[in-house]
Coordinates of C-alpha atoms in Angstrom, one line a residue:
M845 CA 1.9 -2.9 -3.7
G846 CA 1.5 -2.6 -7.5
L847 CA 2.3 -6.3 -8.0
K848 CA 0.9 -6.2 -11.5
F849 CA 3.6 -3.7 -12.3
A850 CA 6.0 -6.6 -12.1
R851 CA 4.4 -8.2 -15.1
G852 CA 4.6 -4.9 -17.1
Q853 CA 0.9 -4.2 -17.1
P854 CA 1.0 -0.5 -16.5
F855 CA 3.1 0.0 -19.7
K856 CA 0.7 -0.2 -22.6
T857 CA 1.0 1.3 -26.0
I858 CA -0.3 4.8 -26.8
V859 CA -3.3 3.3 -28.5
Q860 CA -4.2 1.1 -25.5
I861 CA -3.9 4.1 -23.2
Q862 CA -6.1 6.2 -25.4
V863 CA -8.7 3.5 -25.5
A864 CA -8.5 3.2 -21.7
I865 CA -9.0 7.0 -21.2
A866 CA -12.0 6.8 -23.5
L867 CA -13.4 4.0 -21.5
L868 CA -12.7 5.9 -18.3
L869 CA -14.5 9.0 -19.5
F870 CA -17.5 6.9 -20.6
A871 CA -17.5 5.1 -17.2
E872 CA -17.4 8.4 -15.3
G873 CA -20.5 9.6 -17.2
C874 CA -22.5 6.4 -16.4
S875 CA -24.4 5.2 -13.4
L876 CA -22.4 2.4 -11.7
G877 CA -25.5 0.8 -10.1
L878 CA -23.9 1.3 -6.7
R879 CA -24.5 3.9 -4.0
K880 CA -22.9 7.2 -4.7
S881 CA -22.0 9.8 -2.1
A882 CA -23.7 13.2 -2.0
D883 CA -20.3 14.8 -2.5
E884 CA -19.6 12.9 -5.7
A885 CA -22.5 14.6 -7.4
D886 CA -20.5 17.8 -6.9
A887 CA -17.1 16.3 -7.7
G888 CA -17.0 18.0 -11.1
D889 CA -17.1 21.4 -9.3
A890 CA -14.1 20.7 -7.2
G891 CA -11.7 22.6 -9.4
T892 CA -8.0 22.1 -9.0
S893 CA -5.3 24.8 -8.8
E894 CA -2.2 23.6 -10.5
A895 CA -0.1 26.1 -8.5
T896 CA -1.1 25.0 -5.1
G897 CA -2.9 21.6 -5.5
C898 CA -6.0 23.0 -3.9
A899 CA -9.6 22.1 -4.6
Q900 CA -12.5 24.5 -4.2
G901 CA -14.1 23.8 -0.9
A902 CA -11.3 21.5 0.3
R903 CA -9.5 22.0 3.6
V904 CA -6.1 20.9 2.4
C905 CA -3.7 22.0 -0.3
F906 CA -0.5 20.4 -1.7
G907 CA 2.6 22.2 -2.9
E908 CA 4.6 21.6 -6.0
P909 CA 6.3 18.2 -6.1
S910 CA 10.0 18.1 -5.3
S911 CA 11.9 15.0 -6.7
N912 CA 15.3 13.4 -6.4
F913 CA 16.9 10.3 -7.8
V914 CA 17.3 7.3 -5.4
S915 CA 18.0 4.2 -7.5
W916 CA 16.7 2.6 -10.7
G917 CA 13.8 0.1 -10.3
L918 CA 12.0 1.3 -7.2
T919 CA 9.0 -0.8 -6.4
S920 CA 7.7 0.1 -2.9
I921 CA 7.8 2.6 -0.1
S922 CA 7.1 2.0 3.6
V923 CA 7.1 4.3 6.6
R924 CA 8.4 3.8 10.1
E925 CA 6.5 6.2 12.3
P926 CA 8.5 7.9 15.1
L927 CA 7.9 6.7 18.7
L928 CA 8.4 10.2 20.2
R929 CA 6.2 13.2 19.6
G930 CA 7.9 15.7 17.3
A931 CA 10.4 13.2 16.0
L932 CA 10.6 12.6 12.3
P933 CA 9.7 9.4 10.5
T934 CA 12.0 7.0 8.6
V935 CA 11.2 5.9 5.1
F936 CA 12.3 2.6 3.4
V937 CA 12.3 2.2 -0.4
S938 CA 12.9 -1.1 -2.1
S939 CA 14.7 -1.3 -5.5
N940 CA 14.0 -4.4 -7.4
G941 CA 16.2 -3.1 -10.2
T942 CA 19.4 -2.9 -8.1
S943 CA 18.6 -5.4 -5.3
K944 CA 18.9 -2.7 -2.7
V945 CA 16.8 -1.3 0.2
F946 CA 17.3 2.4 1.0
Q947 CA 16.7 4.1 4.3
L948 CA 15.7 7.8 3.9
E949 CA 15.0 10.6 6.3
P950 CA 13.3 14.0 5.8
A951 CA 15.7 16.8 4.7
S952 CA 14.3 20.2 3.7
T953 CA 11.6 19.6 1.1
S954 CA 12.6 16.1 0.2
L955 CA 13.8 12.7 1.6
E956 CA 17.5 12.0 1.7
T957 CA 19.2 8.6 1.6
V958 CA 21.1 7.9 4.9
D959 CA 21.8 4.2 4.5
F960 CA 21.2 1.2 2.3
F961 CA 22.0 -2.5 2.0
K962 CA 22.0 -5.1 -0.8
A963 CA 19.8 -8.1 -0.6
A964 CA 20.7 -11.5 -2.1
V965 CA 17.4 -11.7 -3.9
A966 CA 16.0 -8.6 -5.5
P967 CA 13.5 -7.1 -3.1
W968 CA 9.9 -5.9 -3.7
Q969 CA 8.5 -4.8 -0.4
T970 CA 10.1 -3.8 3.0
A971 CA 8.3 -3.8 6.4
S972 CA 9.6 -2.5 9.7
I973 CA 9.1 -4.4 13.0
D974 CA 11.1 -5.6 16.0
F975 CA 11.0 -9.3 15.1
D976 CA 13.7 -10.4 17.7
L977 CA 12.1 -8.5 20.5
D978 CA 15.3 -6.6 21.5
G979 CA 13.6 -3.2 21.6
I980 CA 15.1 -2.1 18.3
E981 CA 13.1 -2.0 15.1
D982 CA 14.2 -4.5 12.4
L983 CA 13.2 -5.0 8.7
A984 CA 11.5 -7.9 6.9
V985 CA 12.1 -7.8 3.1
A986 CA 9.9 -9.7 0.6
S987 CA 11.6 -10.8 -2.6
P988 CA 9.6 -12.4 -5.4
G989 CA 12.5 -14.5 -6.7
K990 CA 12.7 -16.3 -10.1
Q991 CA 12.8 -19.8 -11.4
S992 CA 16.4 -20.3 -10.3
H993 CA 15.8 -18.9 -6.8
L994 CA 12.4 -19.2 -5.0
G995 CA 11.0 -16.1 -3.4
E996 CA 11.9 -15.4 0.2
V997 CA 11.6 -13.1 3.2
S998 CA 14.9 -11.9 4.6
F999 CA 15.4 -10.4 8.1
W1000 CA 17.7 -7.5 8.8
N1001 CA 18.7 -5.8 12.0
R1002 CA 21.1 -3.0 13.1
V1003 CA 24.6 -4.0 14.1
S1004 CA 27.2 -1.3 14.8
E1005 CA 25.0 1.3 13.0
R1006 CA 24.8 -0.8 9.9
W1007 CA 22.1 -3.1 8.5
S1008 CA 23.1 -6.8 8.8
L1009 CA 21.4 -9.9 7.5
A1010 CA 20.0 -12.0 10.4
G1011 CA 18.6 -14.8 8.2
S1012 CA 16.0 -15.6 5.6
L1013 CA 13.1 -18.0 4.9
T1014 CA 12.0 -19.5 1.6
I1015 CA 8.4 -18.7 0.9
G1016 CA 7.7 -19.5 -2.7
L1017 CA 7.9 -18.0 -6.1
G1018 CA 6.2 -14.6 -6.3
T1019 CA 6.7 -13.5 -2.7
Y1020 CA 5.8 -9.9 -3.4
S1021 CA 4.1 -9.1 0.0
V1022 CA 4.8 -9.3 3.7
G1023 CA 2.4 -7.9 6.2
T1024 CA 3.3 -7.2 9.8
R1025 CA 1.2 -6.8 13.0
N1026 CA 1.6 -3.7 15.2
S1027 CA 4.2 -5.5 17.3
A1028 CA 5.7 -8.9 17.7
T1029 CA 5.1 -11.3 20.6
A1030 CA 7.4 -14.2 21.4
E1031 CA 6.4 -17.6 20.0
A1032 CA 3.5 -16.1 18.1
V1033 CA 2.7 -15.0 14.5
F1034 CA 4.0 -11.5 13.9
A1035 CA 3.8 -11.4 10.1
I1036 CA 2.4 -13.1 7.1
A1037 CA 4.1 -13.6 3.7
A1038 CA 2.2 -14.3 0.5
S1039 CA 3.3 -16.3 -2.5
Y1040 CA 1.5 -15.3 -5.7
D1041 CA 2.6 -18.4 -7.7
A1042 CA 2.1 -20.9 -5.0
Q1043 CA -1.3 -19.3 -4.0
S1044 CA -0.4 -19.5 -0.3
L1045 CA 0.2 -17.6 2.9
V1046 CA 3.1 -18.4 5.2
P1047 CA 2.9 -17.3 8.9
L1048 CA 6.1 -16.0 10.3
I1049 CA 6.7 -16.7 14.0
A1050 CA 8.8 -14.4 16.3
H1051 CA 11.4 -15.7 18.8
K1052 CA 13.1 -13.6 21.4
G1053 CA 16.7 -13.0 20.4
A1054 CA 16.5 -15.2 17.3
V1055 CA 15.5 -15.3 13.7
P1056 CA 11.8 -15.9 12.9
T1057 CA 10.6 -19.3 11.7
A1058 CA 7.9 -20.3 9.3
G1059 CA 4.6 -21.8 10.3
T1060 CA 2.4 -24.1 8.3
S1061 CA 1.6 -22.8 4.8
I1062 CA -2.1 -21.9 4.2
S1063 CA -3.5 -22.7 0.7
L1064 CA -5.7 -20.2 -1.0
D1065 CA -8.3 -20.4 -3.8
L1066 CA -6.9 -17.1 -5.3
K1067 CA -3.5 -15.6 -6.3
P1068 CA -2.7 -13.1 -3.5
T1069 CA -1.7 -9.7 -4.7
A1070 CA -1.8 -7.7 -1.5
L1071 CA -2.4 -8.2 2.2
A1072 CA -2.7 -6.1 5.4
F1073 CA -3.2 -6.5 9.1
G1074 CA -5.6 -4.4 11.0
K1075 CA -3.8 -1.5 12.8
V1076 CA -6.8 -0.4 15.0
T1077 CA -6.7 -1.3 18.7
G1078 CA -8.7 -4.4 19.3
Q1079 CA -8.6 -5.5 15.7
E1080 CA -4.8 -6.1 15.3
N1081 CA -5.5 -9.8 15.0
R1082 CA -7.4 -9.3 11.7
L1083 CA -5.6 -10.2 8.4
Y1084 CA -7.1 -9.1 5.0
V1085 CA -6.0 -10.6 1.7
I1086 CA -7.1 -9.8 -1.9
G1087 CA -6.3 -11.6 -5.1
D1088 CA -7.5 -12.9 -8.4
G1089 CA -9.7 -16.0 -8.6
S1090 CA -10.7 -17.9 -11.7
N1091 CA -13.0 -15.1 -13.0
H1092 CA -13.1 -12.3 -10.5
G1093 CA -11.3 -11.0 -7.5
K1094 CA -12.3 -11.1 -3.8
L1095 CA -11.2 -10.2 -0.3
V1096 CA -10.7 -12.9 2.4
E1097 CA -10.5 -12.1 6.1
F1098 CA -8.6 -14.2 8.6
E1099 CA -8.2 -14.2 12.4
V1100 CA -4.6 -14.6 13.7
Q1101 CA -4.2 -15.9 17.3
D1102 CA -0.8 -17.0 18.6
R1103 CA 0.3 -19.5 16.0
S1104 CA -3.1 -20.1 14.3
V1105 CA -4.4 -18.4 11.2
T1106 CA -8.2 -19.0 10.6
K1107 CA -10.3 -17.9 7.7
I1108 CA -13.5 -16.3 9.0
S1109 CA -15.1 -14.6 6.1
K1110 CA -14.9 -13.5 2.4
S1111 CA -16.4 -10.8 0.3
P1112 CA -18.6 -11.2 -2.8
E1113 CA -16.6 -11.4 -6.0
F1114 CA -15.7 -8.1 -7.6
G1115 CA -13.2 -6.7 -10.1
H1116 CA -11.0 -8.6 -12.5
S1117 CA -7.4 -7.6 -11.8
L1118 CA -7.1 -6.6 -8.1
N1119 CA -3.7 -5.2 -7.2
D1120 CA -3.6 -3.1 -4.0
L1121 CA -5.4 -3.2 -0.6
R1122 CA -5.7 -0.7 2.2
V1123 CA -7.7 -1.2 5.5
G1124 CA -9.4 1.4 7.6
D1125 CA -12.8 2.4 9.1
L1126 CA -14.5 4.0 6.2
N1127 CA -17.9 4.7 7.9
N1128 CA -16.9 5.4 11.5
D1129 CA -18.7 2.3 13.0
S1130 CA -15.5 1.1 14.7
M1131 CA -15.3 -1.9 12.3
L1132 CA -12.5 -2.2 9.8
D1133 CA -13.4 -1.8 6.1
A1134 CA -11.2 -1.9 3.0
I1135 CA -10.5 -0.4 -0.4
A1136 CA -9.2 -2.5 -3.3
I1137 CA -7.7 -1.1 -6.5
D1138 CA -8.3 -2.9 -9.8
D1139 CA -5.4 -2.6 -12.2
S1140 CA -6.8 -2.7 -15.7
A1141 CA -7.7 -0.6 -18.8
A1142 CA -10.8 0.4 -16.9
S1143 CA -9.5 0.7 -13.4
S1144 CA -11.7 1.2 -10.4
L1145 CA -11.4 1.6 -6.7
Y1146 CA -13.9 -0.6 -4.7
S1147 CA -15.0 0.2 -1.2
L1148 CA -15.8 -2.9 0.9
I1149 CA -17.8 -2.4 4.1
S1150 CA -17.8 -5.0 6.9
D1151 CA -20.3 -5.3 9.7
A1152 CA -20.0 -6.8 13.2
N1153 CA -20.7 -10.3 11.8
H1154 CA -17.9 -9.9 9.3
N1155 CA -20.3 -9.7 6.4
W1156 CA -18.7 -7.8 3.5
T1157 CA -20.6 -5.6 1.0
V1158 CA -19.1 -4.0 -2.1
A1159 CA -20.6 -0.6 -1.3
Y1160 CA -19.1 1.7 -3.8
Q1161 CA -17.1 1.8 -7.1
L1162 CA -15.0 4.8 -8.1
P1163 CA -13.6 5.0 -11.7
L1164 CA -9.9 5.7 -11.9
P1165 CA -7.4 6.5 -14.6
A1166 CA -6.3 3.4 -16.7
Y1167 CA -3.9 1.0 -15.0
S1168 CA -4.2 2.5 -11.5
H1169 CA -2.4 0.1 -9.3
A1170 CA -1.5 1.6 -5.8
G1171 CA -3.2 3.8 -3.3
V1172 CA -3.2 5.0 0.3
L1173 CA -5.9 5.7 2.9
D1174 CA -5.5 8.6 5.3
D1175 CA -7.4 11.6 6.7
F1176 CA -5.7 14.2 4.5
D1177 CA -8.1 17.1 5.2
R1178 CA -8.3 16.3 9.0
D1179 CA -12.1 16.2 9.0
G1180 CA -12.2 12.8 10.8
L1181 CA -13.0 10.9 7.6
L1182 CA -10.6 8.7 5.6
D1183 CA -9.7 9.9 2.1
V1184 CA -7.8 8.1 -0.7
A1185 CA -4.9 9.0 -3.0
V1186 CA -4.2 6.7 -6.0
I1187 CA -1.4 6.5 -8.7
S1188 CA -1.7 5.0 -12.1
G1189 CA 0.6 3.7 -14.9
S1190 CA -1.0 5.9 -17.5
T1191 CA -0.6 9.4 -15.8
N1192 CA 1.9 11.4 -13.9
T1193 CA -0.6 12.5 -11.4
I1194 CA -2.2 11.4 -8.1
R1195 CA -5.9 11.3 -7.9
M1196 CA -7.1 12.3 -4.4
C1197 CA -10.7 11.8 -3.4
F1198 CA -12.2 12.8 -0.1
G1199 CA -14.3 10.4 2.0
D1200 CA -18.0 11.0 2.8
G1201 CA -18.0 8.9 6.0
H1202 CA -20.2 6.2 4.4
G1203 CA -17.7 4.3 2.3
A1204 CA -17.8 6.5 -0.8
F1205 CA -15.4 9.1 -2.1
G1206 CA -16.1 12.4 -3.9
K1207 CA -14.6 15.9 -4.4
C1208 CA -11.7 14.4 -6.4
L1209 CA -8.6 16.4 -7.5
E1210 CA -5.5 15.7 -9.5
L1211 CA -2.1 16.4 -8.0
L1212 CA 1.0 16.4 -10.3
H1213 CA 3.9 14.2 -9.1
G1214 CA 5.7 14.4 -12.4
L1215 CA 7.3 10.9 -12.4
E1216 CA 7.3 8.3 -15.1
Q1217 CA 6.3 4.7 -14.3
A1218 CA 5.1 5.5 -10.7
T1219 CA 5.0 2.3 -8.7
N1220 CA 3.9 3.1 -5.1
I1221 CA 2.7 5.8 -2.8
A1222 CA 2.7 6.5 0.9
S1223 CA 1.4 9.2 3.3
V1224 CA 3.7 10.5 5.9
D1225 CA 4.1 13.7 8.0
L1226 CA 7.6 14.7 7.0
N1227 CA 7.8 18.0 8.9
S1228 CA 5.8 17.4 12.1
D1229 CA 3.0 19.9 11.2
N1230 CA 0.2 17.3 11.6
W1231 CA -0.6 17.3 7.9
K1232 CA 0.0 14.1 6.0
D1233 CA 2.3 14.7 3.0
L1234 CA 2.6 12.3 0.0
A1235 CA 5.6 10.4 -1.3
V1236 CA 5.7 8.6 -4.6
V1237 CA 8.4 6.3 -6.0
S1238 CA 8.9 5.2 -9.6
F1239 CA 10.6 2.5 -11.6
E1240 CA 12.7 5.1 -13.3
G1241 CA 14.3 5.6 -9.9
K1242 CA 13.0 8.9 -8.7
M1243 CA 11.0 9.9 -5.6
A1244 CA 8.6 12.8 -5.5
V1245 CA 7.3 14.5 -2.4
L1246 CA 4.3 16.7 -2.1
H1247 CA 3.9 18.7 1.1
A1248 CA 0.4 19.3 2.5
H1249 CA -0.8 22.5 4.2
A1250 CA -4.0 24.1 5.4
V1251 CA -6.0 26.2 2.9
E1252 CA -5.0 29.8 3.4

């Protein structure tokens, strides 16, 4: 979610950025002491066409970015996938700068605002789920708060074609993240909110026809920066959390059943400033793995592989541009393997790297999004052509869209 962005970390002086780039170039020329993919050895031969966003040997290309202004202070972007084949998705963008949440829909080559609402506490992240079980998708909005108003999650539903506040729950200062399951079940945990300052998780419990309530808070030995539920059938009850400990970061895995949230495993320590987390099966063993992005002058992406016994291994480290802080996992080239796209606070480009099916990424290319102060990125099929496009939002208030297409 780019939480560190809230503390201004992506915005460094020219000197700091130059030093970071030097460190990055040095790191890319050195052995990391971790397994590298066969593809990575050839990554330098990928070759990117600025006109089409194509890489030599790749199966997907991206067009020139189209951008439009939404609202100052954009911090996150989330996607509600359509229920019907051929229907178009809905996108929600949170503006911490104006305390608004915007609803957008595809229009020509961009996304167009069709509705918005203003939250009482400036929002950071928005998630879509039917929390009151009435068959209509609602929204859960995480707001970090400030000393005069603790962070909260507010709940919104559609009333007479407008968004209406159904209620809110105080979570704690630094409520940057709320993660939702695939669907809600009455009298069970359907979402988890995280408080960075309180170092805690708060389960959110669904009730049919009513506003959610809060379960018992869960203390952590780290400051949570991002969380995600498993979205794969059979693993929807898995919750993954990353954050910073006393010296290094780590990932913690939980099992969520009815109203209980139980810690079942944790990873070895890694990184120093973990900021974003994405979950998926990186090595096609039907077990969920994860990537974590370290937001620092020498940023890296870490691949974490899990086995059937929930043992975690930090299997791979990919150097990234300085202050990289958000990414997305998806099969962009449609080869059955998950790829990654990452944004940083020091460039106006997306770094896309293709997965090798073993947890590593190679054949990287740079895609221009052209925005300043990029904060978040999402993958979404905007035109129902079965190719995942990219959408990037920025604190300056703009959104950029890059459409994907097959190599011609």
